[in-house]
Coordinates of C-alpha atoms in Angstrom, one line a residue:
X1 CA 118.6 58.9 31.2
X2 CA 119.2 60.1 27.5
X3 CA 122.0 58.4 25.2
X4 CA 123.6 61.3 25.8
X5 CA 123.7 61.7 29.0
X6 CA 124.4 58.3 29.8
X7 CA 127.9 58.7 27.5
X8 CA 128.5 61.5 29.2
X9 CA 128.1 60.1 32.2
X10 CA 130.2 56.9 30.6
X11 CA 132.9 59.0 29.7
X12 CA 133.2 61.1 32.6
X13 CA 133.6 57.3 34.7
X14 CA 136.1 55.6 32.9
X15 CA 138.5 59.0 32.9
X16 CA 138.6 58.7 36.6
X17 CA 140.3 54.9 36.3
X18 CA 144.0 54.7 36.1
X19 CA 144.2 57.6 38.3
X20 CA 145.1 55.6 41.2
X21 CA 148.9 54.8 42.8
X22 CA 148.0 50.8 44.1
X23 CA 145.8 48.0 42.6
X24 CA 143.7 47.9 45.9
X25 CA 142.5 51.6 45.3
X26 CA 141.9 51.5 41.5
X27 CA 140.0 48.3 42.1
X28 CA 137.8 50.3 44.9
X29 CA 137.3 53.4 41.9
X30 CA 135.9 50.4 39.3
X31 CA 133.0 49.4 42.4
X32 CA 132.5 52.8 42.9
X33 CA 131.7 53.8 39.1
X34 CA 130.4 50.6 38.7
X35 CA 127.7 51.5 41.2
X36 CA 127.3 54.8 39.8
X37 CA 126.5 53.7 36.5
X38 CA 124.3 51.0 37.5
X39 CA 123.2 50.7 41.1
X40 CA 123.6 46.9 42.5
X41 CA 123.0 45.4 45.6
X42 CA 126.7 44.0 46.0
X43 CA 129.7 44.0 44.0
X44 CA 133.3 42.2 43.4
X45 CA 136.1 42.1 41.4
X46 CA 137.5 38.9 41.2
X47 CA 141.3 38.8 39.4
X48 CA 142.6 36.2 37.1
X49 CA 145.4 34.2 39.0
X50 CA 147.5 32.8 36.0
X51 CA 149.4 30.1 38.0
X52 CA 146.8 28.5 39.4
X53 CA 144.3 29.5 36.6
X54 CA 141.7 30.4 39.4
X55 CA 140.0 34.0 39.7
X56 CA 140.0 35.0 43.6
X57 CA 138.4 37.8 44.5
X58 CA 140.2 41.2 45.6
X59 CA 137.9 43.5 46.3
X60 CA 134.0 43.4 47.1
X61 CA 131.6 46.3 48.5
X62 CA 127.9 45.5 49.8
X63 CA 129.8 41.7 51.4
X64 CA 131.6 40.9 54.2
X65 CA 135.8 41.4 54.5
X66 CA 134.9 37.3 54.5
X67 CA 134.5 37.1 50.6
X68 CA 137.5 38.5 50.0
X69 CA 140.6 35.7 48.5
X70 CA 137.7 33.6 48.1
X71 CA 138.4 31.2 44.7
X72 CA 136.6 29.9 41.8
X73 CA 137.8 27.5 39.0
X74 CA 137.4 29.1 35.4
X75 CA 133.6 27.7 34.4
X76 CA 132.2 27.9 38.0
X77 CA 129.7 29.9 38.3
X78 CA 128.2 32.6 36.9
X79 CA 131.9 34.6 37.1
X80 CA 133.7 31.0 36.3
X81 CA 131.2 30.7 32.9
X82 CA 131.9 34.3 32.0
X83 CA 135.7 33.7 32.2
X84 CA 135.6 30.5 29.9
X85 CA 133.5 32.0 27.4
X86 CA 134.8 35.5 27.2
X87 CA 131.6 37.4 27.1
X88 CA 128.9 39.0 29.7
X89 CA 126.4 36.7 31.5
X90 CA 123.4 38.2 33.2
X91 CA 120.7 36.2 35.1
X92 CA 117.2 38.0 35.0
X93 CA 116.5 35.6 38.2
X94 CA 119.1 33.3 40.1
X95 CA 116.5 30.9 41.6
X96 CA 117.2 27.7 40.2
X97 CA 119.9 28.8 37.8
X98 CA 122.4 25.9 37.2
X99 CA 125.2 28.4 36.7
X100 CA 124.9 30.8 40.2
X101 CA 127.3 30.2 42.9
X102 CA 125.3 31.5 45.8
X103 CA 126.5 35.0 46.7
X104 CA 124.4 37.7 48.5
X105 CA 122.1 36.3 50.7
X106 CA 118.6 36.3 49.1
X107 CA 120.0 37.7 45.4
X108 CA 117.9 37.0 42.7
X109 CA 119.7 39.0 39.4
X110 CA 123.1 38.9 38.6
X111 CA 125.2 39.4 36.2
X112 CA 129.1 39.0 35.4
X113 CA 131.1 40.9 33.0
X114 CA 134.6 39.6 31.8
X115 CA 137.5 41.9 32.0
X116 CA 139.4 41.0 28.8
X117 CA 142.3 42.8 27.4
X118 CA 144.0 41.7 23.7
X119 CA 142.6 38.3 24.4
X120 CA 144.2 38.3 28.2
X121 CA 141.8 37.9 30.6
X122 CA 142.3 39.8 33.7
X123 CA 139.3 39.2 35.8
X124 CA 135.5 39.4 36.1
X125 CA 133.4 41.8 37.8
X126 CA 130.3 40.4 39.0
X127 CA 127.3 42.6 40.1
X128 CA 124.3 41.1 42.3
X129 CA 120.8 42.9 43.3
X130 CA 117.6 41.4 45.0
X131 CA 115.3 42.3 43.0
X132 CA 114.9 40.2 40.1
X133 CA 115.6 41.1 36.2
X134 CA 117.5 44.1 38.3
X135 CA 120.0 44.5 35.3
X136 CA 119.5 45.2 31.5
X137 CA 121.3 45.2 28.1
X138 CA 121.7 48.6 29.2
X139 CA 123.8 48.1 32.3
X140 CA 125.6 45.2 30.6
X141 CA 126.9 47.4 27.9
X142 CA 127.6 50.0 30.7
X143 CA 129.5 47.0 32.6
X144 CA 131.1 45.8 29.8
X145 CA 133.0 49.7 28.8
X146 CA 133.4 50.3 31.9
X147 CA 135.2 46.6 32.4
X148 CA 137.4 47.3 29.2
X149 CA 138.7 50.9 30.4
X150 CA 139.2 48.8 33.7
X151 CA 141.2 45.6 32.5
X152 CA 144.0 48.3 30.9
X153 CA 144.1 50.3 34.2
X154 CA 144.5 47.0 35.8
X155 CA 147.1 45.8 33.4
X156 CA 148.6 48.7 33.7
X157 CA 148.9 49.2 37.7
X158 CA 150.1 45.5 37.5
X159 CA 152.9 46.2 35.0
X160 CA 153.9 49.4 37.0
X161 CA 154.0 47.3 40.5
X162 CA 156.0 44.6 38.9
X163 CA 158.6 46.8 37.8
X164 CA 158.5 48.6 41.2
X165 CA 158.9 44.9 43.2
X166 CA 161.6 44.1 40.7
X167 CA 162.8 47.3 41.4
X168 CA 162.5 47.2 45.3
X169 CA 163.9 43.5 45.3
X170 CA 166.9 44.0 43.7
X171 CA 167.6 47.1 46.8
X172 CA 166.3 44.7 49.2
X173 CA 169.2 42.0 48.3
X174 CA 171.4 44.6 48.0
X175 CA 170.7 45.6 51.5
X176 CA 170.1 42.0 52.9
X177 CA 173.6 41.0 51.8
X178 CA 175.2 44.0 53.4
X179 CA 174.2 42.7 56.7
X180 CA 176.5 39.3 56.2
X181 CA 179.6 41.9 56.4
X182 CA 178.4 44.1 59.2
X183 CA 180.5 43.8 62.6
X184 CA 177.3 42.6 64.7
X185 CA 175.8 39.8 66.3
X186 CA 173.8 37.2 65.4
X187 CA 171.0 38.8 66.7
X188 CA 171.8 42.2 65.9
X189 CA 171.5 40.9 62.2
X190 CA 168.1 39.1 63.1
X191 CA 166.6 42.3 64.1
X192 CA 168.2 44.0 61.3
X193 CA 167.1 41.4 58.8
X194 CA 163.4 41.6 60.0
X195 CA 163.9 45.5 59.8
X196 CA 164.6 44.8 55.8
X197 CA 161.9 42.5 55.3
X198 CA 159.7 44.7 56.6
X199 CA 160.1 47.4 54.1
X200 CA 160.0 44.3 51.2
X201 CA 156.6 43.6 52.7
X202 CA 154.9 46.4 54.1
X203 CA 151.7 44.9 54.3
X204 CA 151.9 42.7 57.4
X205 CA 153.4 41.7 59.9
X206 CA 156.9 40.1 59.6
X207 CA 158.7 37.1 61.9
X208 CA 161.4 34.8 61.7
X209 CA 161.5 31.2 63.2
X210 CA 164.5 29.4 63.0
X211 CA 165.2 25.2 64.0
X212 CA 166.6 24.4 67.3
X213 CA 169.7 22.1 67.0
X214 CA 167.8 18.8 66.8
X215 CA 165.6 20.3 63.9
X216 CA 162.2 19.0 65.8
X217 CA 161.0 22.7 67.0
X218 CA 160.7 26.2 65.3
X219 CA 162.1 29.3 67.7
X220 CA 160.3 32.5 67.1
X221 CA 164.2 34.7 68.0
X222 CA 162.6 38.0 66.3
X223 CA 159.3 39.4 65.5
X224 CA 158.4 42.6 63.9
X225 CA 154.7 43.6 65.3
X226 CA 154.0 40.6 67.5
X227 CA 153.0 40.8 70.6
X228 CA 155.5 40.2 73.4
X229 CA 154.6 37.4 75.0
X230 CA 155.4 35.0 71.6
X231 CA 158.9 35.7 72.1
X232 CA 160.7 32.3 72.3
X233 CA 157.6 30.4 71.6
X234 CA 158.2 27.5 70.2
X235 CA 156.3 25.5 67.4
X236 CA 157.0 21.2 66.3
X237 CA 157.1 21.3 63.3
X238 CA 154.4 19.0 62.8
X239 CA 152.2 21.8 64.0
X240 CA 151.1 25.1 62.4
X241 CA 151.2 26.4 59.1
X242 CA 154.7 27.4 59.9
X243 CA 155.6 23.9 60.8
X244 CA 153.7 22.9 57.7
X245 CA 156.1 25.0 55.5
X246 CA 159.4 23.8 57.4
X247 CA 158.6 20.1 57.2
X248 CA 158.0 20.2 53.5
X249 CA 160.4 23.0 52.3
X250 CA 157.4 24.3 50.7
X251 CA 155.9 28.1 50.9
X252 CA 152.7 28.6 52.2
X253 CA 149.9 30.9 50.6
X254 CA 146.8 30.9 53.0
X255 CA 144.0 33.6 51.9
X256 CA 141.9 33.6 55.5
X257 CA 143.6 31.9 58.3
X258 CA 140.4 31.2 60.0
X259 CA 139.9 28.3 57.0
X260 CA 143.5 26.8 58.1
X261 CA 143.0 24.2 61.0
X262 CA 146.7 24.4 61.4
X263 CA 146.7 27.9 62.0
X264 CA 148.7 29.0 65.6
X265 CA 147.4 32.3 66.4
X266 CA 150.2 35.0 66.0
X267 CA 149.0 38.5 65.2
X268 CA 146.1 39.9 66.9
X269 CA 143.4 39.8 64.8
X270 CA 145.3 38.2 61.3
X271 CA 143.6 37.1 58.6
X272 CA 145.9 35.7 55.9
X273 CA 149.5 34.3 56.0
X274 CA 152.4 34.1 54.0
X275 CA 155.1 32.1 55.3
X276 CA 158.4 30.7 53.1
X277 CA 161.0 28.6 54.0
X278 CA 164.4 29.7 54.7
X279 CA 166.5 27.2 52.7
X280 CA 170.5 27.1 52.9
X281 CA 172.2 24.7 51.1
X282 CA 169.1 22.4 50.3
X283 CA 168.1 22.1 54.4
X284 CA 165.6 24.4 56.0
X285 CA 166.9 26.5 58.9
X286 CA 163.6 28.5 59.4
X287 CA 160.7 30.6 57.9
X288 CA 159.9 33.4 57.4
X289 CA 156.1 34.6 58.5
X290 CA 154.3 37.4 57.5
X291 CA 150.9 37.7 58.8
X292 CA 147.8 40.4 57.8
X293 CA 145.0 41.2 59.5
X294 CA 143.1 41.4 55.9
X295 CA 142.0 38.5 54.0
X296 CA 143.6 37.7 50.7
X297 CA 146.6 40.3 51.5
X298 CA 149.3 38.3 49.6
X299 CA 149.8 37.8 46.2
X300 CA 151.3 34.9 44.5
X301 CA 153.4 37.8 43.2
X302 CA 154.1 38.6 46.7
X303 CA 154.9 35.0 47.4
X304 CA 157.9 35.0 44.5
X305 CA 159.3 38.3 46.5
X306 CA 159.4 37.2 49.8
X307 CA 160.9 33.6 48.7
X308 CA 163.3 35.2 46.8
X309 CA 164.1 37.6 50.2
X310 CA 164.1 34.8 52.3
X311 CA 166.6 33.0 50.5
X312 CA 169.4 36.0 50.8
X313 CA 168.0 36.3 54.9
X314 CA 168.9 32.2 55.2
X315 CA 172.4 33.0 53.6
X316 CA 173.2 35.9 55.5
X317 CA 172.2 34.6 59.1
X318 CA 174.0 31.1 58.2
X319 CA 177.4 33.5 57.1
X320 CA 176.6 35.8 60.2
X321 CA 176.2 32.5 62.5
X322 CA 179.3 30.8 61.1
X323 CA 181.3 34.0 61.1
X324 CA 180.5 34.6 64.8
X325 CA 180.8 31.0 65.3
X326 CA 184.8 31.6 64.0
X327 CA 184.8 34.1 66.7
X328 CA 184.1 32.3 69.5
X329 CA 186.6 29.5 68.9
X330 CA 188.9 32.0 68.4
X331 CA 188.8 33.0 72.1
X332 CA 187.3 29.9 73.6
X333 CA 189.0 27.3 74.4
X334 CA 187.2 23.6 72.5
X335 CA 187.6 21.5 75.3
X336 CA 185.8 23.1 78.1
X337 CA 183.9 25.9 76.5
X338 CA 186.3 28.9 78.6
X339 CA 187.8 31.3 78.1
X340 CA 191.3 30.9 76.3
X341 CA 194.8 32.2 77.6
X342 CA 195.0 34.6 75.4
X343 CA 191.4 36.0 75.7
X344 CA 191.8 35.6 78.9
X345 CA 194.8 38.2 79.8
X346 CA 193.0 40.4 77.0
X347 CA 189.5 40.4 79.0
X348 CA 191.4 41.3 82.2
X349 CA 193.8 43.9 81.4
X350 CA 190.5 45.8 80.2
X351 CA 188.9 44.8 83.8
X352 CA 192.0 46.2 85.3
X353 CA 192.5 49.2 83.4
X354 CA 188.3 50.2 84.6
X355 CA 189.1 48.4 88.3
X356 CA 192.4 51.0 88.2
X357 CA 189.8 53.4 87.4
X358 CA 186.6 53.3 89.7
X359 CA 189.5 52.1 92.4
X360 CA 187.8 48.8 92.6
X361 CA 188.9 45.6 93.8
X362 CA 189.6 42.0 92.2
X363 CA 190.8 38.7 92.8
X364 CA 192.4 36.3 90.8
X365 CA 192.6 32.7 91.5
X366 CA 194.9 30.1 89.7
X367 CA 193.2 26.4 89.8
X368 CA 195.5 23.2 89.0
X369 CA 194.1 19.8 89.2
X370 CA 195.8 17.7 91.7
X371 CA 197.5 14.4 90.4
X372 CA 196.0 15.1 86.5
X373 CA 199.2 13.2 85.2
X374 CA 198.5 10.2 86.8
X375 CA 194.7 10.3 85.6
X376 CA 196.1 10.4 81.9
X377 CA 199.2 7.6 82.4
X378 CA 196.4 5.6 83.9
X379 CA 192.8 5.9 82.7
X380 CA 194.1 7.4 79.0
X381 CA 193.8 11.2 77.7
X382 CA 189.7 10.5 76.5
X383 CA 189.3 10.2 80.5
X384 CA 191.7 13.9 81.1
X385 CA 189.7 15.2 78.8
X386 CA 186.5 14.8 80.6
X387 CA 187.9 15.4 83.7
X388 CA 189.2 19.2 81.9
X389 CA 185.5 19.1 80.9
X390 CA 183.6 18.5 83.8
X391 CA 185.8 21.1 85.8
X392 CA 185.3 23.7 83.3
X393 CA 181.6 23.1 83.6
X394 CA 181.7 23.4 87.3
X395 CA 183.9 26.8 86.6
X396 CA 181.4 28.5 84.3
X397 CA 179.0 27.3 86.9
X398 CA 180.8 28.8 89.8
X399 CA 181.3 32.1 88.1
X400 CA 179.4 35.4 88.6
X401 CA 177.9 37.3 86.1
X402 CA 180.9 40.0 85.4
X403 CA 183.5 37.5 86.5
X404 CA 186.0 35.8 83.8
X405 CA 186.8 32.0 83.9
X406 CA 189.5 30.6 81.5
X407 CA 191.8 27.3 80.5
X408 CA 195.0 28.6 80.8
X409 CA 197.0 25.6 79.7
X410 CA 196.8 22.2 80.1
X411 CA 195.2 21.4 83.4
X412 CA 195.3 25.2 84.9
X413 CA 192.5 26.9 85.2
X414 CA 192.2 30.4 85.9
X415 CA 189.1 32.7 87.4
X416 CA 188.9 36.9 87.8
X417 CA 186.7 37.9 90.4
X418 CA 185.4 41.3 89.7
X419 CA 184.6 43.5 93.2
X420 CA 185.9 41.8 95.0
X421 CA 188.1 41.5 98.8
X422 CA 190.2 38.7 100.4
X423 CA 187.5 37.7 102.1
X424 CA 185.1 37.1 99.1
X425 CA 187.7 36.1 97.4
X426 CA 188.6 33.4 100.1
X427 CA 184.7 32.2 99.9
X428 CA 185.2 31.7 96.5
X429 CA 187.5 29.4 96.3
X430 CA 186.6 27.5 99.1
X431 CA 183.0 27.2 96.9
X432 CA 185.0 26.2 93.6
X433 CA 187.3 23.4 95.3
X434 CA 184.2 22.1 97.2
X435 CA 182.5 21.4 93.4
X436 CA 185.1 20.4 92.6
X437 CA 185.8 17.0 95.1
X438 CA 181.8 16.8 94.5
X439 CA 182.5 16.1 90.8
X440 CA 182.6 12.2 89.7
X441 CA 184.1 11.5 86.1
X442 CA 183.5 8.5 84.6
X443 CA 186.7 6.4 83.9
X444 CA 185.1 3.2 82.5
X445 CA 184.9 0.0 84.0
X446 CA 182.8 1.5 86.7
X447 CA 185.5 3.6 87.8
X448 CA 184.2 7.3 88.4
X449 CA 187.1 9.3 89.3
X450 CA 187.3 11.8 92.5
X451 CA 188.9 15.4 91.8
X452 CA 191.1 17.5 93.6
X453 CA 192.2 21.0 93.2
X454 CA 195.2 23.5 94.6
X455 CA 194.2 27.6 94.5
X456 CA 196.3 30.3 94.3
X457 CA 194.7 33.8 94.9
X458 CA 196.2 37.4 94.1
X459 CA 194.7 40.3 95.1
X460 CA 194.2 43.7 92.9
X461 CA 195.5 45.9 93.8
X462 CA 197.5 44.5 96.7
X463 CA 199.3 42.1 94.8
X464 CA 200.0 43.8 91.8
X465 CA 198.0 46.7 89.1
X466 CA 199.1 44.6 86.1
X467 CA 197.9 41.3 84.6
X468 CA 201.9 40.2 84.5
X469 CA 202.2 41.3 88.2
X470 CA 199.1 39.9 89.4
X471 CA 199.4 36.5 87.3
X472 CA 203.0 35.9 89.3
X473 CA 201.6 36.5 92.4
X474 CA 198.5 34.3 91.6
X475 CA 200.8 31.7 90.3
X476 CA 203.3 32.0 93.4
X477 CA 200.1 31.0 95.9
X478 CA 199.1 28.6 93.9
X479 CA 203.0 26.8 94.2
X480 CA 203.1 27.2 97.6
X481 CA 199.4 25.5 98.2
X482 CA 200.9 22.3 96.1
X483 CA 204.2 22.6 98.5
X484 CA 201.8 22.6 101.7
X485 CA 200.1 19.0 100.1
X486 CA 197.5 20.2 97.3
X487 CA 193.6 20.3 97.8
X488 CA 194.1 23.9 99.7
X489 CA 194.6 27.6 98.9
X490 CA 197.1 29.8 99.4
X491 CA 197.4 33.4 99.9
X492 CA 201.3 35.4 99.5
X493 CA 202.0 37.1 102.4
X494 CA 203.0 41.3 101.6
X495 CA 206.8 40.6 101.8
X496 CA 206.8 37.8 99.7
X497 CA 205.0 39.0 96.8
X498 CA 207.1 38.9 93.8
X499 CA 207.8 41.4 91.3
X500 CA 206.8 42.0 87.5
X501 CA 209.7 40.3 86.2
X502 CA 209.7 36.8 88.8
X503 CA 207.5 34.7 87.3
X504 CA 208.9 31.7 89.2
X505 CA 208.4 32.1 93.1
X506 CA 210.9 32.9 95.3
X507 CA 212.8 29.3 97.4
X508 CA 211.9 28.9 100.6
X509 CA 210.0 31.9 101.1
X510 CA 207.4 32.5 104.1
X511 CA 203.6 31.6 102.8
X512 CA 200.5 31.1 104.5
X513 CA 198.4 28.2 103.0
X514 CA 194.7 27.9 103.7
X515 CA 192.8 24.7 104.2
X516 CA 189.1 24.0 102.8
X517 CA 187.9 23.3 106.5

């Protein structure tokens, strides 16, 4: 080719860089001219990595995926030498150089170009060919152009995505955050969260882990891109690369997973990871994964972002957990985990305002402990208080999905039993009072404590269509099953069923009490 045409043919190349909207596509434009100018048996472009001082390679034609996030030191190697002394090296023949890193199988020329801008160096690109003396002054002042026009391009696309990241974190936070005020549950928010992250980093896929209670396991609770079946898998933390990460508080960077001994497969087909701790108030609560299927997909840049995301997602889920913590206690009673009173009648006047309705029927059933005074004058309130807590145990255990169990006050319990008749209702209770005598509390000195129960039961809507009217009647049973000597039930007959405003029952009025046999 003439001088001339060859600068034409020069000019006409390096036009076409810049061009490009991502790193990953200008870099595959420099292989492609690079092969048009000069022809080569395999190419890469390995990128200066200032933090570590290392050049890894990003892109590669004519190799394997396998090459790529692969790492030299500056000086090693051919590429390593060109980097530490600023200038071209070429190899007319690689047998027995001291300086070749082996590269394409059976190569024999090579030569590496440094891609130097203002004294910066960016990266090298390193060209290979089997033939021997393949590559000329010619082609290394080709190379050399073509690397100059292609360190500002890359410079350039660098500088652009920064400011876009910069520009994307900042609406990321701002979005994060949002979710810390948004009336939802905990894991609504996870989902969310993961949903966010996503966008952050688009080029994998993303999951959370979080510690169970004890802090000895990781808890995969959401997953963006996973495969079912990890849902609720569970990692030690002295496993994994995830577990790695936890157990030191320290981000993990892995180019090609397949390297990683302590890699625990998670995405089909992944090849590199990117996993950061999420940190809240100095103590790791989780990570954050997010896992490619192409090698060397995360940056170190990349690596800054998503620690900087995870640390708003650890914020928001410990605000979200503690403000839906708040709520619970709110309506639960401390003691025994129920229901209390006053989410109680709230929960069921909703039930009966649907039951009134779909003309559907309830029950509701008042249980007192039998003799509970005389197990606090006598054994002490720390032994009442695990009595309270052993039968609110046995309630939540007892109850149906759909049914309502609360701590009314002191030791009165109370239980809604959604569809259902006297009959049901009867069974019920007759199930609840036999765990109950079954229970054993522990009163010290080898004591263990047997339990007894009374149950009142009102019917809806025989008994009454309002929480007030029900409650009385519910609480009028239960009286009269203490009057006819405790560990029974009791049922109202119609006529004595009392109205809205007697919230005492009526003396000496006619009541059927049921036994447990």
């Amino acid at each position: 080719m003439s001088d001339l045409g060859t600068l034409s043919k020069l000019y006409r190349t390096t036009q076409k860089l810049g061009l490009e909207d991502d790193l990953d596509s200008l870099l595959d434009e420099v292989l492609e001219q690079a092969r048009s100018l000069i022809g080569f048996d395999h190419c890469a472009v390995l990128l200066h990595e200032p933090d570590s001082n290392e050049l890894v390679v990003r892109h590669a034609l004519g190799f394997d995926e396998d090459v790529l996030g692969l790492r030299l030191e500056i000086g090693e190697g051919i590429c390593g030498w060109a980097a530490e002394h600023g200038r071209s090296a070429r190899e007319g023949d690689v047998v027995g150089s001291w300086r070749y890193v082996p590269g394409l199988e059976a190569a024999r020329s090579n030569l590496a170009v440094p891609l130097v801008l203002e004294n910066q160096l960016v990266g090298v690109i390193n060209v290979e060919s089997r033939r021997p003396h393949a590559f000329t002054e010619e082609h290394e002042m080709l190379l050399t152009i073509l690397g100059t026009k292609a360190a500002l391009a890359i410079v350039a696309s660098r500088t652009q995505h920064d400011l876009k990241q910069k520009l994307d974190l900042l609406d990321a936070l701002y979005r994060i955050s949002t979710l810390s005020t948004a009336k939802k549950s905990f894991e609504e928010v996870l989902s969310d969260v993961i949903d966010e992250a996503q966008k952050s980093l688009p080029q994998g896929d993303l999951a959370i882990l979080l510690l169970d209670d004890e802090g000895h396991r990781l808890v995969l609770r959401h997953r963006g891109g996973y495969p079912d079946h990890v849902e609720g898998m569970h990692i030690p933390i002295e496993k994994g690369i995830a577990g790695r990460c936890a157990r030191t508080g320290e981000a993990q960077l892995v180019d090609d997973v397949s390297r990683d001994p302590d890699y625990i497969r998670g995405v089909r087909g992944a090849r590199s990871q990117l996993t950061v701790p999420l940190i809240v108030e100095g103590a790791v609560s989780g990570v954050l994964i997010a896992e490619s299927r192409r090698p060397a997909a995360y940056t170190a840049e990349d690596l800054r972002f998503a620690t900087v995301i995870a640390g708003e997602i650890a914020s928001v889920l410990a605000t979200t957990k503690l403000k839906e913590e708040a709520q619970r206690l709110a309506v639960t009673d401390s003691l025994t985990g129920l229901s209390n009173r006053r989410h109680f009648h709230d929960r069921v006047s909703e039930d009966l305002r649907a039951a009134t309705r779909y003309e559907e029927e309830m029950a509701l059933l008042l249980i007192d402990l039998d003799h509970f005074k005389s197990i606090n004058d006598t054994h002490g309130h720390p032994t009442g208080d695990r009595v309270l807590a052993a039968v609110g145990a046995c309630l939540a255990a007892a109850a149906r999905a759909g049914d309502q169990a609360a701590r009314i006050g002191g030791e009165e319990f109370a239980v809604l039993l959604r569809r259902c008749a006297a009959e049901q209702a009867h069974a019920a209770a007759r199930r609840i009072l036999g765990a109950i005598r079954e229970l054993r509390v522990d009163a010290g000195d080898d004591t263990r404590l047997e339990i007894s129960a009374s149950v009142g039961i009102a019917l809806f809507p025989r008994h009454g269509d309002t929480f007030t009217a029900l409650f009385a009647a519910a609480d009028a049973a239960l009286y009269s099953a203490k009057a006819s000597g405790r560990d029974c039930i009791a049922l109202l007959a119609d006529d004595d069923i009392p109205s809205d405003s007697q919230l005492d029952p009526p003396a000496g009025a006619s009541r059927r009490a049921f036994g447990l046999a």
